[in-house]
Amino acid sequence: MKKKIIAMITGLAMVAMIVPSSAQAITVSELLALIAAATSLEDLQASIAALEDGGGVGVTCTFTRALAPGSTGADVKCLQQYLNDAGYTVAASGAGSAGNETQYYGSLTKAAVGAWQDGNGVAYGAYKGYFGPISQAKYDALAAAGEEEEEEEEEEEEGNLTATIYATPASGIDIYVDTTDNSVIAAKVKATDSDVTLQRLDLRFDTRPWRYVTGLSVYADGTLIKSIDVTEEDCSEVTVGSAYDVRISGLGIDIAEDTYKIITVKADTISALYTSTEIDDGKAIVVSFQSNAFRGVDEAAIDQYSPSSALSTRTFTINATVTGEIEVSAAADNPDVAPFIYSSTAASENVPVMRVNLKAKTADVIVRSMVVAPTASGTDTNVFTTAKLYDGDTILASTSTGDAVSTTFADIDLTIPKNSTKTLTVKLDVKKQAAGTNPEGAYASCSLEANTNGVNAETAGTFVAATITGSTVDAGGIYLYLKAPTIALSSSSIGPIRSPGTSYASNNSQAPAEIKLNVTANGGDIYVRTYSSTAASSGIVAGTTTNTGSVQLTQGVFSSGADLKSYSWKIVNGETETFTVTGVLDNLSSSSISNAAMNLTNVKWATTDAELDSLYTTQTWGLAKLKTDPIQLMTKN
């Protein structure tokens, strides 16, 4: 007994010398178990280290004996910690669970070891769940592989940062006083070999920036990252009067390995220029990214800088007077030309004929008036009474039209904020059919010029005349009928075939084509003239389009499921019938034709099954989209 007590005291004294202060939470019973199991001082120190680990990521154990159910000791606890860390859970909770590992090798440890053996291909024979030499050799191999992989990962963590000037914004742009978010310079910043977090950038100005700029903002791929105020204290003077740096820190822009982000700097300008001749209206300012302007941190926590030399500069001119600009364009839903079924008993109101986009580009603008040029034709066209201009559901202006669209919408007074777009709609009121009049086929349309002849606008605040740019907008227009068809493309196809008698199978001088069109009757039954081998008498006529060369079209019969009458196909009011037009395109030129296509040129229709061709309306409008894709036709051999 005395020997045991002496051994215990000696062991405790030894432990006190070798156990670090962070491991003092080890219990006396655990220390005695460690002493009893240890075969050397080094073994005891390793066991204590394993006991202290607590099951964290990267648990490393040293095994000097076979472990089996009933074994106890620090090596058992380290094994449990390793199994829990590797995903082979000893217990979900309580004894043996992560953070609660024990020194006892029981049934739970045996089951976890068996699962680990199965998961790693360990041969155990009849000893599943026993952690003997074969299992320990597998453990050592896995640990060594993990260390090598970790070393490789650490070697690959050091990254690289590259910065190149970005095309947008271009140099030489104009900006104005008292404006915000003016893009002045941008760079494409790329990370390689590692993820890199961009932390800061430095911007070089060729003049004292605080005299023109009140703030700077950094955007990454269009997303605002950080904004700063620009004061004299925020700027570093490199060369008096000609070189000043502004640093923007704390960006935290994550750039994944082998990807890039577009870093754009935008400037807010001062409210008014100084009166000194040194910085009068039209001051040109040069801004640039000098060498090492960008600093990032890679996965190895190493600072990365770019570029190695200064990038191309950008110049912007700051102007005292802001001139508004309106860009005119057709709206995506600007109406195509179409029939309009008017009434013989009541007027029709708010028939849309044109939709136009007005975009304010440099400043807020106020639209004062619009001049819409009229187009009208047909018999008894005095049926359009009022033209109206709408912003959504809000009417802005209206005027009497006479027999066409009004020329002027006055007193609009519509404010369009900078960088926003208003879509305006022109609508017409149509009279009912009056006794003794015949407005059948009457046509109305309008256009808006993209200049001051079309739009009269002012810059908000300064009331300086706005600049008008863009493209003239032409409306498709409407044709008035009591009864008329709506014609739309159903489908089209075109494909090459080998020319008969040629010696080369790849020589495609001919192409079969097909156009399917849907015809809907509106206002009453509609009759489409039947096919005739004489094109002039055919109800549906196709043609060809090419940029160069000569193409012959042999139009085939067209088919329809409509009710065939004596001279036409009948389409019942409100119903739609599909017509299929076929043809063969033949290259007559001595060279290949790159873009031959078949298109629909006219459709003849009437409101009765008429015999005479003259009784049919020959519709040539509204057919522009009824065509095939272009195809290349080779020459004949």
Coordinates of N, CA and C in Angstrom, one line a residue, residues 55-136:
G55 N -11.3 17.3 -28.9 CA -12.1 16.9 -30.1 C -12.2 17.9 -31.2
G56 N -11.3 18.9 -31.3 CA -11.4 19.9 -32.3 C -11.0 19.3 -33.7
V57 N -11.1 20.2 -34.7 CA -10.8 19.8 -36.0 C -9.3 19.4 -36.0
G58 N -8.9 18.3 -36.7 CA -7.5 18.0 -36.9 C -7.0 17.2 -35.7
V59 N -7.8 16.4 -35.0 CA -7.4 15.6 -33.8 C -6.3 14.6 -34.3
T60 N -5.2 14.6 -33.6 CA -4.0 13.7 -33.9 C -3.8 12.9 -32.6
C61 N -3.7 11.6 -32.9 CA -3.5 10.6 -31.8 C -2.3 9.8 -32.0
T62 N -1.7 9.3 -30.9 CA -0.5 8.3 -31.0 C -1.0 7.0 -30.3
F63 N -1.0 5.9 -31.1 CA -1.4 4.6 -30.6 C -0.2 3.7 -30.4
T64 N 0.0 3.2 -29.3 CA 1.1 2.3 -29.0 C 0.6 0.9 -28.6
R65 N -0.7 0.7 -28.6 CA -1.2 -0.6 -28.3 C -2.5 -0.9 -29.0
A66 N -2.9 -2.1 -29.1 CA -4.2 -2.4 -29.7 C -5.3 -2.0 -28.7
L67 N -6.4 -1.5 -29.2 CA -7.6 -1.1 -28.4 C -8.8 -1.9 -28.8
A68 N -9.5 -2.3 -27.7 CA -10.6 -3.2 -27.9 C -11.6 -2.9 -26.8
P69 N -12.9 -3.4 -26.9 CA -13.8 -3.2 -25.9 C -13.3 -3.6 -24.5
G70 N -13.4 -2.7 -23.5 CA -12.8 -2.9 -22.2 C -11.6 -2.1 -22.0
S71 N -11.0 -1.6 -23.1 CA -9.7 -0.8 -22.9 C -10.1 0.5 -22.3
T72 N -9.2 1.1 -21.5 CA -9.3 2.4 -20.9 C -8.0 3.2 -21.1
G73 N -8.1 4.5 -21.0 CA -6.9 5.3 -21.1 C -7.1 6.5 -22.0
A74 N -6.1 7.3 -22.0 CA -6.2 8.6 -22.8 C -6.2 8.3 -24.2
D75 N -5.6 7.2 -24.7 CA -5.6 6.9 -26.1 C -7.0 6.5 -26.5
V76 N -7.8 5.9 -25.6 CA -9.2 5.6 -26.0 C -10.0 6.9 -26.2
K77 N -9.7 7.9 -25.3 CA -10.4 9.2 -25.4 C -10.0 9.9 -26.7
C78 N -8.7 9.8 -27.0 CA -8.3 10.5 -28.2 C -8.9 9.8 -29.4
L79 N -9.1 8.5 -29.4 CA -9.7 7.8 -30.5 C -11.2 8.2 -30.6
Q80 N -11.9 8.4 -29.5 CA -13.3 8.9 -29.6 C -13.3 10.3 -30.1
Q81 N -12.4 11.1 -29.7 CA -12.3 12.5 -30.3 C -12.1 12.5 -31.8
Y82 N -11.2 11.6 -32.2 CA -10.9 11.5 -33.7 C -12.2 11.0 -34.4
L83 N -12.9 10.0 -33.9 CA -14.0 9.4 -34.6 C -15.1 10.5 -34.7
N84 N -15.4 11.2 -33.6 CA -16.4 12.3 -33.6 C -16.0 13.4 -34.7
D85 N -14.7 13.7 -34.7 CA -14.3 14.8 -35.6 C -14.4 14.3 -37.1
A86 N -14.2 13.0 -37.3 CA -14.2 12.5 -38.7 C -15.6 12.1 -39.1
G87 N -16.6 12.3 -38.3 CA -18.0 12.1 -38.7 C -18.5 10.7 -38.4
Y88 N -17.8 9.9 -37.6 CA -18.3 8.6 -37.2 C -18.6 8.8 -35.7
T89 N -19.8 9.3 -35.4 CA -20.1 9.8 -34.1 C -20.2 8.6 -33.1
V90 N -19.5 8.7 -32.0 CA -19.6 7.7 -30.9 C -21.0 7.8 -30.3
A91 N -21.4 9.0 -29.9 CA -22.7 9.2 -29.3 C -23.2 10.6 -29.7
A92 N -24.6 10.7 -29.8 CA -25.2 11.9 -30.2 C -25.2 12.9 -29.1
S93 N -25.2 12.4 -27.8 CA -25.3 13.2 -26.6 C -24.7 12.4 -25.5
G94 N -24.4 13.1 -24.4 CA -23.9 12.4 -23.2 C -22.5 11.9 -23.4
A95 N -22.2 10.9 -22.6 CA -20.9 10.3 -22.6 C -20.5 9.8 -24.0
G96 N -19.3 10.2 -24.5 CA -18.9 9.8 -25.8 C -19.2 10.7 -26.9
S97 N -20.1 11.7 -26.7 CA -20.4 12.7 -27.7 C -19.3 13.7 -27.8
A98 N -19.4 14.5 -28.8 CA -18.3 15.5 -29.1 C -18.2 16.5 -27.9
G99 N -17.0 16.6 -27.3 CA -16.8 17.4 -26.1 C -17.0 16.6 -24.8
N100 N -17.6 15.4 -24.9 CA -17.8 14.6 -23.7 C -17.2 13.2 -23.9
E101 N -16.1 13.1 -24.6 CA -15.4 11.9 -24.8 C -14.9 11.3 -23.5
T102 N -14.9 10.0 -23.4 CA -14.4 9.3 -22.2 C -13.2 8.4 -22.5
Q103 N -12.6 7.8 -21.4 CA -11.5 6.9 -21.6 C -11.9 5.5 -21.6
Y104 N -13.1 5.2 -21.8 CA -13.6 3.8 -21.7 C -14.0 3.4 -23.1
Y105 N -13.5 2.2 -23.6 CA -13.8 1.6 -24.9 C -15.0 0.7 -24.7
G106 N -16.2 1.2 -24.9 CA -17.4 0.3 -24.7 C -18.1 0.0 -26.1
S107 N -19.3 -0.4 -26.0 CA -20.1 -0.8 -27.2 C -20.3 0.4 -28.2
L108 N -20.4 1.6 -27.7 CA -20.6 2.8 -28.6 C -19.3 3.0 -29.4
T109 N -18.2 2.9 -28.7 CA -16.9 3.1 -29.4 C -16.7 2.0 -30.4
K110 N -17.0 0.8 -30.0 CA -16.9 -0.3 -30.9 C -17.7 -0.1 -32.2
A111 N -18.9 0.3 -32.0 CA -19.8 0.6 -33.2 C -19.2 1.7 -34.1
A112 N -18.7 2.8 -33.5 CA -18.2 3.9 -34.3 C -16.9 3.4 -35.0
V113 N -16.1 2.6 -34.3 CA -14.9 2.1 -35.0 C -15.3 1.2 -36.2
G114 N -16.3 0.4 -36.0 CA -16.8 -0.5 -37.1 C -17.2 0.4 -38.3
A115 N -18.0 1.4 -38.0 CA -18.4 2.3 -39.1 C -17.3 3.0 -39.8
W116 N -16.3 3.4 -39.0 CA -15.1 4.0 -39.6 C -14.3 3.0 -40.5
Q117 N -14.2 1.7 -40.0 CA -13.5 0.7 -40.8 C -14.2 0.5 -42.1
D118 N -15.6 0.4 -42.1 CA -16.3 0.2 -43.3 C -16.1 1.4 -44.3
G119 N -16.1 2.6 -43.7 CA -16.0 3.8 -44.5 C -14.7 4.0 -45.2
N120 N -13.6 3.3 -44.6 CA -12.3 3.5 -45.1 C -11.7 2.3 -45.7
G121 N -12.5 1.2 -45.8 CA -12.0 0.0 -46.5 C -11.0 -0.8 -45.6
V122 N -11.2 -0.8 -44.3 CA -10.2 -1.5 -43.4 C -10.7 -3.0 -43.3
A123 N -9.8 -3.9 -43.6 CA -10.1 -5.3 -43.4 C -10.0 -5.7 -41.9
Y124 N -11.1 -6.2 -41.4 CA -11.1 -6.5 -40.0 C -11.4 -8.0 -39.7
G125 N -11.8 -8.7 -40.7 CA -12.2 -10.1 -40.5 C -13.3 -10.3 -39.5
A126 N -13.0 -11.1 -38.5 CA -14.0 -11.3 -37.4 C -14.0 -10.3 -36.3
Y127 N -13.1 -9.3 -36.5 CA -12.8 -8.4 -35.4 C -13.3 -6.9 -35.8
K128 N -14.5 -6.8 -36.2 CA -15.1 -5.5 -36.5 C -15.3 -4.7 -35.2
G129 N -14.8 -3.5 -35.3 CA -14.9 -2.7 -34.1 C -13.7 -2.7 -33.2
Y130 N -12.7 -3.6 -33.6 CA -11.4 -3.6 -32.8 C -10.4 -2.7 -33.5
F131 N -9.7 -1.9 -32.7 CA -8.8 -0.9 -33.3 C -7.4 -1.4 -33.0
G132 N -7.0 -2.4 -33.9 CA -5.7 -3.1 -33.8 C -4.7 -2.5 -34.8
P133 N -3.6 -3.3 -35.1 CA -2.5 -2.8 -35.9 C -3.0 -2.4 -37.3
I134 N -3.9 -3.2 -37.9 CA -4.3 -2.9 -39.3 C -5.1 -1.5 -39.3
S135 N -6.0 -1.4 -38.4 CA -6.8 -0.1 -38.3 C -5.9 1.1 -38.0
Q136 N -4.9 0.8 -37.1 CA -4.0 1.9 -36.7 C -3.1 2.3 -37.9

